[in-house]
Backbone as numpy.savetxt, mean C-alpha at the origin, in Angstrom:
# Nx Ny Nz CAx CAy CAz Cx Cy Cz
-2.07 -1.25 2.73 -3.41 -0.80 2.37 -4.18 -2.04 2.11
-5.41 -2.24 2.22 -6.13 -4.12 2.81 -7.45 -4.13 3.14
-8.02 -5.29 3.72 -8.81 -5.30 3.72 -9.01 -6.51 4.76
-9.35 -6.99 5.60 -9.16 -8.08 6.97 -10.69 -8.61 6.41
-10.90 -9.94 5.73 -11.37 -10.49 5.53 -12.11 -12.26 6.25
-12.86 -12.15 5.98 -13.89 -12.97 6.48 -13.10 -13.81 7.16
-12.15 -14.68 6.77 -11.11 -15.51 7.86 -10.61 -14.71 8.49
-10.50 -13.45 8.69 -9.90 -13.00 9.56 -8.18 -13.02 9.39
-7.41 -13.10 8.10 -6.86 -12.89 7.46 -7.14 -10.90 6.44
-5.38 -10.86 6.88 -5.63 -9.48 5.93 -5.64 -9.70 4.56
-5.87 -9.06 3.32 -5.60 -9.69 2.44 -5.45 -7.75 1.57
-4.22 -7.93 0.62 -3.24 -7.04 0.24 -4.00 -5.68 -0.62
-4.13 -5.48 -1.00 -4.57 -4.56 -2.15 -3.48 -4.07 -3.02
-2.37 -3.21 -2.08 -1.29 -2.24 -2.55 -0.15 -2.55 -1.15
0.97 -2.36 -1.73 2.00 -1.22 -0.32 2.93 -0.56 -1.59
3.36 0.29 -0.56 4.00 1.77 -0.85 4.57 1.68 -0.09
5.82 2.63 -0.46 7.18 2.40 0.43 7.96 3.86 -0.44
8.01 4.56 0.83 9.07 5.41 0.87 10.70 6.43 1.48
11.22 5.11 1.23 11.87 4.49 1.44 13.34 5.50 1.58
13.13 5.97 0.12 14.22 7.52 -0.44 13.43 9.12 -0.77
12.80 8.75 -0.37 12.36 10.46 0.30 11.69 11.44 -1.47
11.07 10.60 -2.41 10.65 11.16 -2.85 9.45 12.02 -2.56
9.00 12.05 -1.66 7.89 12.37 -1.80 8.07 13.19 -0.09
7.86 14.00 0.47 7.59 14.68 1.34 6.53 14.66 2.25
6.91 13.24 3.39 6.07 13.40 4.60 4.21 13.45 3.65
4.23 15.17 4.14 2.47 14.87 4.09 2.09 14.66 2.37
2.84 14.68 1.91 2.30 14.47 0.25 1.95 12.36 0.78
3.99 12.22 0.72 2.79 10.40 0.97 1.70 10.35 2.09
1.62 10.72 2.80 0.39 10.69 3.46 -0.57 10.64 2.28
-1.11 11.86 1.55 -1.75 12.32 1.32 -2.46 11.86 0.04
-0.92 10.39 -0.57 -1.70 9.63 -1.52 -1.93 8.64 -1.38
-1.46 7.92 0.00 -1.85 6.74 1.14 -3.08 6.93 0.82
-3.26 7.82 1.32 -5.21 8.08 1.76 -5.81 7.63 0.28
-5.35 8.16 -1.07 -5.72 8.60 -2.03 -6.18 7.42 -2.76
-4.48 6.21 -2.45 -5.06 4.71 -3.33 -6.29 3.93 -2.15
-5.91 4.45 -0.93 -6.94 3.70 0.30 -8.05 3.96 -0.46
-9.08 4.91 -1.13 -10.15 5.65 -0.11 -10.58 5.38 -1.51
-9.93 5.54 -2.94 -9.72 4.88 -4.25 -10.88 3.32 -3.87
-9.54 1.98 -3.73 -9.46 1.62 -3.32 -11.28 0.68 -2.87
-11.40 1.85 -2.11 -12.82 1.88 -0.53 -14.00 1.52 -1.49
-13.80 2.74 -2.56 -15.07 3.04 -3.22 -15.07 1.99 -4.38
-14.02 2.00 -4.94 -13.77 0.91 -6.48 -13.99 -1.15 -6.08
-14.56 -1.30 -4.52 -14.48 -2.78 -4.31 -15.48 -2.80 -3.37
-15.91 -1.51 -3.14 -16.94 -1.47 -1.41 -17.07 -1.93 -0.05
-15.42 -1.87 -0.43 -14.99 -3.00 1.58 -14.81 -1.59 2.71
-14.53 -1.89 3.34 -13.19 -1.37 4.85 -12.40 -0.64 4.28
-11.27 -0.02 3.55 -10.32 -0.40 3.35 -9.85 0.61 4.46
-8.29 -0.94 5.30 -7.69 -0.43 6.21 -6.26 -0.22 5.48
-5.54 0.56 6.49 -4.10 1.21 6.03 -2.73 0.85 6.92
-1.97 -0.27 7.19 -1.17 -0.89 8.26 0.16 -0.33 8.02
0.71 0.40 9.02 2.07 0.79 8.54 3.07 -0.99 8.95
4.07 -0.81 7.78 3.88 -2.65 8.52 6.06 -2.61 7.44
6.41 -2.99 7.96 7.56 -3.13 7.66 8.15 -4.58 6.74
7.29 -4.71 6.15 7.58 -6.42 5.64 7.81 -7.09 4.44
7.64 -5.96 4.33 8.03 -6.33 1.64 9.42 -5.78 2.03
9.45 -6.40 0.44 10.92 -5.57 0.19 10.64 -4.05 -0.02
12.80 -3.30 0.09 11.81 -1.83 -0.25 12.38 -2.29 -1.71
13.22 -2.87 -1.93 13.84 -2.42 -3.23 14.68 -4.63 -4.61
13.73 -4.45 -5.27 13.72 -6.25 -6.16 14.99 -5.77 -7.32
15.61 -6.73 -7.10 16.94 -6.93 -8.17 16.12 -7.38 -10.01
15.45 -6.73 -10.51 14.59 -7.57 -12.05 15.92 -8.31 -13.01
15.95 -8.64 -13.05 16.95 -10.21 -14.41 16.54 -9.78 -15.78
16.97 -7.83 -16.25 16.79 -8.24 -17.18 17.41 -7.95 -18.40
17.02 -8.41 -19.45 19.08 -8.14 -20.75 17.82 -6.76 -21.50
18.98 -6.35 -21.61 18.46 -4.43 -22.43 19.17 -4.72 -23.88
């Protein structure tokens, strides 16, 4: 979710994934559109939704407990 900058690059606001299917398909699409809509209102920019797989689905956090 993001917008196209004046130089043609895509500025990323958010990335969401549902790889583990925590949401059903309908609810996940609703979430995506709700986030995009709120970002569009907050930034007064034309926000776009791109479906891509170029962000990691998981990251390992090196946290000490």
